[in-house]
Coordinates of C-alpha atoms and ligand atoms in Angstrom, one line a residue:
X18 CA -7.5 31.2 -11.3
X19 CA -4.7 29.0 -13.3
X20 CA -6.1 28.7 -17.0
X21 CA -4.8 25.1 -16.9
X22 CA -5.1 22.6 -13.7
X23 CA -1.6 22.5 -12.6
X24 CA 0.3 19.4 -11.0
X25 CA 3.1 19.3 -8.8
X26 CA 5.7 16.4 -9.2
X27 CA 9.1 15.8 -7.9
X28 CA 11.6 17.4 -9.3
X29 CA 14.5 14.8 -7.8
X30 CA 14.9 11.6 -6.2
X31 CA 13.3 8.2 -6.2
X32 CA 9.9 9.6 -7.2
X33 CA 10.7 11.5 -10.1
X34 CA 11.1 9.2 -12.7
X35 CA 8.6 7.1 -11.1
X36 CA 5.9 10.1 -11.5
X37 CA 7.0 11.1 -15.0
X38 CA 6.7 7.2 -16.2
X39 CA 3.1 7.0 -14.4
X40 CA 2.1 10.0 -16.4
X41 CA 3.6 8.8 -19.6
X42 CA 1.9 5.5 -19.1
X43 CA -1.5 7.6 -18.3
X44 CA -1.1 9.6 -22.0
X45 CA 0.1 12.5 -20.4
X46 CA 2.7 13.8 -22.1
X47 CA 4.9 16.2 -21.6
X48 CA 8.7 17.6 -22.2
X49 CA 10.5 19.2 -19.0
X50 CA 12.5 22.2 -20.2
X51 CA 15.7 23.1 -17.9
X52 CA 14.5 26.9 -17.2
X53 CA 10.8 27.1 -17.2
X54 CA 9.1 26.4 -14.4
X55 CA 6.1 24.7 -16.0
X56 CA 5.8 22.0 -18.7
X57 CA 2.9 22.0 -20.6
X58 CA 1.1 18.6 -21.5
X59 CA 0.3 18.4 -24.9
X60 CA -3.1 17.9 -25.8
X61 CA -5.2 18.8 -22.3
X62 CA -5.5 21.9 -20.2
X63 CA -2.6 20.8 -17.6
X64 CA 0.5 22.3 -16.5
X65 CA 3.1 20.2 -15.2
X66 CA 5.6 21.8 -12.5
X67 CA 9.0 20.3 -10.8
X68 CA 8.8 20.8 -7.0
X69 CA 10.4 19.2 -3.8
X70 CA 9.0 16.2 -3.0
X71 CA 8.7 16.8 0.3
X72 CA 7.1 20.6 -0.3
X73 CA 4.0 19.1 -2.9
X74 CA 1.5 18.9 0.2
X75 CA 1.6 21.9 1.3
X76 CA 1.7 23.4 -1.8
X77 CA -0.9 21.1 -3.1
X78 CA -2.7 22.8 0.1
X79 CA -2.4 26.5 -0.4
X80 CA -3.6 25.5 -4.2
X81 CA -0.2 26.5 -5.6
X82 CA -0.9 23.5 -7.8
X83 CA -4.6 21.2 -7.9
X84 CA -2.5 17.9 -7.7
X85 CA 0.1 16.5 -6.9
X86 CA 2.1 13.3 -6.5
X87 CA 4.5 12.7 -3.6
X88 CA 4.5 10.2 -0.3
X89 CA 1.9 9.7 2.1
X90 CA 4.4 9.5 4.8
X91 CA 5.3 13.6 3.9
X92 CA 1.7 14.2 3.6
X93 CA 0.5 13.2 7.1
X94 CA 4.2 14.8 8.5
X95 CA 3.1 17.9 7.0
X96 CA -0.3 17.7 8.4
X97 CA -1.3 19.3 4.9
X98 CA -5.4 19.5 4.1
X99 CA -5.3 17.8 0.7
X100 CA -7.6 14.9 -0.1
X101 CA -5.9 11.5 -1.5
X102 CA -7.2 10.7 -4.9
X103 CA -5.5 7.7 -5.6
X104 CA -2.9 5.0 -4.1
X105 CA -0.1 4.8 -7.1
X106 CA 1.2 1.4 -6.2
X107 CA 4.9 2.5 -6.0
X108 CA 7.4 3.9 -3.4
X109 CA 5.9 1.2 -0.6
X110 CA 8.0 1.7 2.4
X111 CA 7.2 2.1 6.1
X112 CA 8.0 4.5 9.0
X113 CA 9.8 2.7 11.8
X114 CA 11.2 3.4 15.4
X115 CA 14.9 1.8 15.4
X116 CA 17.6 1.2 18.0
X117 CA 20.9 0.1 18.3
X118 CA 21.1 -4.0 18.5
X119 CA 22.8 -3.5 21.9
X120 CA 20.8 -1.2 23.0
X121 CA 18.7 -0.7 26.6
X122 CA 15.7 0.7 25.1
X123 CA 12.9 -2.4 24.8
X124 CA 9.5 -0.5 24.6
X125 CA 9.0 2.5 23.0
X126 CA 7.9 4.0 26.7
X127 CA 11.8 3.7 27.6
X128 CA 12.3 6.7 25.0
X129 CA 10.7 9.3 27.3
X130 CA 13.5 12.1 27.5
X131 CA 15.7 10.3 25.6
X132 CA 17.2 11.3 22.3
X133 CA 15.3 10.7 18.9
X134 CA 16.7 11.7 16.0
X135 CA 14.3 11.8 12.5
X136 CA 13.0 13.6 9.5
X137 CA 9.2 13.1 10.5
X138 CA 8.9 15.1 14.0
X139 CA 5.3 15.5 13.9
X140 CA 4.4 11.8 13.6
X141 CA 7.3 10.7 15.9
X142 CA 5.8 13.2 18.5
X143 CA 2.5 12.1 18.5
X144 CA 3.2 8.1 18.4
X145 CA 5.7 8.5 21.6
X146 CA 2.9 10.6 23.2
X147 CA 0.5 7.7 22.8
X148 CA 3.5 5.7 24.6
X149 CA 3.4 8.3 27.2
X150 CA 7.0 9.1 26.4
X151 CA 8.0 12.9 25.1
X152 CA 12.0 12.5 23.6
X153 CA 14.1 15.1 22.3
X154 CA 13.1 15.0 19.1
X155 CA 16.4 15.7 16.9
X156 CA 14.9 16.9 13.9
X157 CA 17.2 16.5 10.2
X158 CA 16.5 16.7 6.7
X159 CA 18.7 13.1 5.8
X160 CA 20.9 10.3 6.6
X161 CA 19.4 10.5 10.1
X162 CA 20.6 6.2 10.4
X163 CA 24.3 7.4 11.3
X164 CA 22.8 9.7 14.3
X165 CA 23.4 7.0 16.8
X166 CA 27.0 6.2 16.0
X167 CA 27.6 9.7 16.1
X168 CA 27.1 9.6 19.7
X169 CA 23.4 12.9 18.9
X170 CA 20.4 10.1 19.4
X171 CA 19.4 7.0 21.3
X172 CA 17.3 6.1 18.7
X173 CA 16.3 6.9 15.2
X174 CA 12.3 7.4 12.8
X175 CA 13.2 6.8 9.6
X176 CA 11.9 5.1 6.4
X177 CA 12.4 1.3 6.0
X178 CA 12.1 -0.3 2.3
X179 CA 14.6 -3.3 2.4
X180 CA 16.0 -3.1 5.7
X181 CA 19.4 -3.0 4.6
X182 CA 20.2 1.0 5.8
X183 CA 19.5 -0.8 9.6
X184 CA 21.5 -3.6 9.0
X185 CA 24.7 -2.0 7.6
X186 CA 24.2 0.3 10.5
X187 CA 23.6 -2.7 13.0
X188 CA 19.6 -0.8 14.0
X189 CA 16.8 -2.9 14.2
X190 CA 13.0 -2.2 14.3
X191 CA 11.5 -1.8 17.8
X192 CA 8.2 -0.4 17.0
X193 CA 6.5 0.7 13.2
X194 CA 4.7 3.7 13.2
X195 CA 2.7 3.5 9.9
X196 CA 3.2 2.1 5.9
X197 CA 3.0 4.3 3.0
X198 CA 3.5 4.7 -0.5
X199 CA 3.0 7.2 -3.5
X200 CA -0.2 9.0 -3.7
X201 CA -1.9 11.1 -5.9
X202 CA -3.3 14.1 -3.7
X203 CA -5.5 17.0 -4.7
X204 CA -6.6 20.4 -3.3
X205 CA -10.3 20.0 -2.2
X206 CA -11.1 23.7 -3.6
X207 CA -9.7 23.1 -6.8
X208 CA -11.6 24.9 -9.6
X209 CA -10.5 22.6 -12.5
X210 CA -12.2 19.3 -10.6
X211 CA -13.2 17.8 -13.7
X212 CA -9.7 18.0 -15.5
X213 CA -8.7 16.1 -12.0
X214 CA -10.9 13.6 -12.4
X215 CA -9.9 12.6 -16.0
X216 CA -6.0 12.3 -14.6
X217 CA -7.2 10.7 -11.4
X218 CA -9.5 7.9 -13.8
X219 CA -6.5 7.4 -16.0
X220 CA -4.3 7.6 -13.6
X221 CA -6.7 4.8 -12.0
X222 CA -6.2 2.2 -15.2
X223 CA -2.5 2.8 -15.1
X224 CA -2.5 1.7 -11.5
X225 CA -4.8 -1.5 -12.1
X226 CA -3.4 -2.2 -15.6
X227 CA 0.2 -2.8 -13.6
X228 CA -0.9 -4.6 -10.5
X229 CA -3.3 -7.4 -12.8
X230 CA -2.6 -9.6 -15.4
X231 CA -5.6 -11.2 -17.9
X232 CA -5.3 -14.7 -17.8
X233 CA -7.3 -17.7 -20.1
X234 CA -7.4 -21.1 -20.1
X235 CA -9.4 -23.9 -21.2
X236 CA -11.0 -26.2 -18.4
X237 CA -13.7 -29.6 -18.3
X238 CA -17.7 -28.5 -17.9
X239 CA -17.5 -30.8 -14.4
X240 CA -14.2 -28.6 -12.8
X241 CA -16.0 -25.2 -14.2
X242 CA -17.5 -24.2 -10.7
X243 CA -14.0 -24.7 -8.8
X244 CA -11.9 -23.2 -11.5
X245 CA -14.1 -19.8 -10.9
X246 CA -13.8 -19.9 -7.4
X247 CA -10.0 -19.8 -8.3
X248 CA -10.5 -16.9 -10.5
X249 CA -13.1 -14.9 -10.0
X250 CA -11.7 -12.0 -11.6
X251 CA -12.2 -8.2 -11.3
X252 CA -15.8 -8.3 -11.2
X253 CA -16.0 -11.5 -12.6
X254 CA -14.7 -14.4 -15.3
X255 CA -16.1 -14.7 -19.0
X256 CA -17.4 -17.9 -20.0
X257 CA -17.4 -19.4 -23.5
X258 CA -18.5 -22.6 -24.6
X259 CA -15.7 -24.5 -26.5
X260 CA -16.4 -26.4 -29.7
X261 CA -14.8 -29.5 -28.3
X262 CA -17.9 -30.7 -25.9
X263 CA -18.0 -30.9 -22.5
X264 CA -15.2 -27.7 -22.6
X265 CA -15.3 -23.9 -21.4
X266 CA -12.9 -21.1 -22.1
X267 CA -12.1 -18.8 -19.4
X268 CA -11.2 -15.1 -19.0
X269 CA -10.2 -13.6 -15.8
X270 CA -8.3 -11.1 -14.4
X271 CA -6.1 -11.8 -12.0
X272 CA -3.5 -9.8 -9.2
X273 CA -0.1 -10.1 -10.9
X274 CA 1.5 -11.6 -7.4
X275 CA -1.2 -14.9 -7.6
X276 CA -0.6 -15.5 -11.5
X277 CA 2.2 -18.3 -10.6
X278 CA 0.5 -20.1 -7.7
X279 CA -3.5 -19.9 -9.4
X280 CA -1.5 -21.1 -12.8
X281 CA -0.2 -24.5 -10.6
X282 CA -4.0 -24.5 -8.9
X283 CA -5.4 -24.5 -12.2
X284 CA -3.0 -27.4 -13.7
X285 CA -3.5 -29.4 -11.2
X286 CA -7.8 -28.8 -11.6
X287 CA -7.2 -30.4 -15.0
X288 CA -7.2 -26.8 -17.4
X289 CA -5.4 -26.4 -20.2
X290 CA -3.7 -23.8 -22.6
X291 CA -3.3 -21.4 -19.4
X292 CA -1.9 -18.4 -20.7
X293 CA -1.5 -14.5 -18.7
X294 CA -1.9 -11.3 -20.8
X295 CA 0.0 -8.3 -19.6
X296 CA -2.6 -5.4 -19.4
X297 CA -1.2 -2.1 -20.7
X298 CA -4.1 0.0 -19.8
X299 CA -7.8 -0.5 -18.6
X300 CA -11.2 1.2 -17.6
X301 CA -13.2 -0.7 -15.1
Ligands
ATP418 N1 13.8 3.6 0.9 C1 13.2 4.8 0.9 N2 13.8 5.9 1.4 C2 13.3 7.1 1.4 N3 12.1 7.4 0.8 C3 11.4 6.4 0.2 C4 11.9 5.1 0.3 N4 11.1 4.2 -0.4 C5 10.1 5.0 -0.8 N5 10.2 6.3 -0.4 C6 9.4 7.4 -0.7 O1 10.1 8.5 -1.3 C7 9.9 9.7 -0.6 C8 11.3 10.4 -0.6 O2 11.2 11.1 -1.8 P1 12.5 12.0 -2.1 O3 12.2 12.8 -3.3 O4 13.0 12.7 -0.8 O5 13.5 10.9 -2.5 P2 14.9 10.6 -2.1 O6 15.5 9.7 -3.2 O7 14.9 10.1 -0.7 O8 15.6 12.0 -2.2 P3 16.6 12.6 -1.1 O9 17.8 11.7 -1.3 O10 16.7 14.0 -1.5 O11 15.9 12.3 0.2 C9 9.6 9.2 0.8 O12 8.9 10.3 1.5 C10 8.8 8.0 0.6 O13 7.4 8.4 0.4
PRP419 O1 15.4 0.1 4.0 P1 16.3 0.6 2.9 O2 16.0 0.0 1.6 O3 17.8 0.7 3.2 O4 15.8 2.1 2.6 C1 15.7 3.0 3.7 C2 16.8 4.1 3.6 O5 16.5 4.9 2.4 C3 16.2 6.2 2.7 O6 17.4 7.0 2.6 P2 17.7 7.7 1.2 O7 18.4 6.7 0.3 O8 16.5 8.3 0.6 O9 18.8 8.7 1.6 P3 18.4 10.0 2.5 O10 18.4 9.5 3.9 O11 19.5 11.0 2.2 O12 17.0 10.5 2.1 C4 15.8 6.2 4.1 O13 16.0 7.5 4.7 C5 16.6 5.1 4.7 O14 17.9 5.6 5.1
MG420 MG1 15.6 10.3 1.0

């Protein structure tokens, strides 16, 4: 057994900075040297090690490391058996089935025996198999949106974030085979479970912390009842009496996305001195 839990995080690409920053943010701190393969995080009992992206489930699997952080997309492609601590709130993108804008293909049935070229065989497979259609799956590690004009594949599985790959390639989405986003995953036999679940809580706070903001205002005793409704909060709003009578403070949290829209709600109710709080960190 590892003397320290190790995890596994990419070593390149999108996700890597996105990992190391999540960790930072989560008071896990560590410095990646060039050579060694493991980075140790000052402080705790944990090992930090730079892998493919793409290989951390199924090394998260064999318990090469206890966790890891990597997409949920390569996770279910890899048909790994790691369980999913935590949804990390980054890296959202979804899996679709694309064809050319002029193309004769209208159903994903039409795809039986036809060309498919993608990085994700396993999960193209099985969602043509529930269309009763098997293709010929052309199976490639990148860049699989140019397969088409190449003349190899009638149509393409690939990732979709902003849609602008299909576009420039003139593909559009005929079918979507699942959404996804960065994950936190862990080996179920891991024997330093307890060091997991102190970076899965913190983890945890980071993830809330960035997707809520506090916000407080001031609001009349008679719109009290509908201003809570507006923000009920995590669990739920503090209360205060406010020296002028007749007048409550409110704290809430609420989802960063709604802050703009409940501020106008809240305006319009009649409260005042409406201000959001960033939160840096939190425990719930
Ligand atoms: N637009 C996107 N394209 C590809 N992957 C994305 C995108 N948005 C989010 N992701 C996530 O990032 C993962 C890809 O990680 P990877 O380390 O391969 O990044 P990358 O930048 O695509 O590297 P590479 O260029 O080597 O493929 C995907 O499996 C998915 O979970
Ligand atoms: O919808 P969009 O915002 O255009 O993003 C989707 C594109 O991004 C990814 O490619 P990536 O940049 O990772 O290059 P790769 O194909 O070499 O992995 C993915 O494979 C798509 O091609
Ligand atoms: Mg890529």
């Amino acid at each position: 057994m590892a003397e320290n839990l190790r995890i596994g995080i990419p070593s390149k690409g999108r996700l890597s900075e996105i990992s190391t920053e999540l960790l930072a943010d989560a008071g896990l701190s560590f410095r990646r040297q060039e050579r060694s393969l493991f980075a140790r995080v000052r402080d705790m009992p944990i090992d930090v090690t730079f892998l493919r992206t793409d290989d951390i489930p199924v090394l998260c699997a064999e318990g090469a490391i206890d966790l890891g952080i990597t997409g949920s997309d390569l996770v279910n492609e890899s048909g790994a058996v790691v369980s999913t601590r935590l949804k990390l709130g980054v890296g959202k993108c979804r899996l679709a089935l694309c064809v050319p804008d002029d193309s004769g293909v209208k159903r994903p049935a039409d795809l039986d025996g036809k060309r498919v070229a993608t990085s994700f065989p396993q999960i193209t497979t099985g969602f043509l198999a529930g269309h009763k259609a098997t293709p010929h799956i052309v199976n490639l590690s990148g860049s699989v949106e140019v397969m088409i004009a190449l003349g190899v594949a009638d149509a393409i599985v690939d990732l979709v974030e902003t849609g602008s790959t299909l576009a420039a390639n003139r593909l559009h989405v005929l079918a979507e085979l699942g959404s996804y986003e960065t994950v936190l995953v862990q080996n179920p036999a891991t024997p330093h479970g307890h060091v997991a679940d102190r970076v899965a809580r913190r983890l945890e706070g980071v993830v809330i912390a960035r997707a809520w903001s506090l916000l407080e205002y001031n609001v009349p005793e008679a719109k009290l009842a509908e201003a809570e409704q507006i923000t009920p909060g995590f669990n739920s709003p503090t209360i205060n009496r406010l020296e002028q009578s007749g007048w409550f403070a409110v704290r809430a949290m609420v989802k960063r996305g709604e802050v703009i829209d409940i501020m106008e709600r809240l305006e319009q109710l009649g409260a005042t001195a409406i201000l959001e709080t960033a939160i840096s960190n939190c425990r719930l």
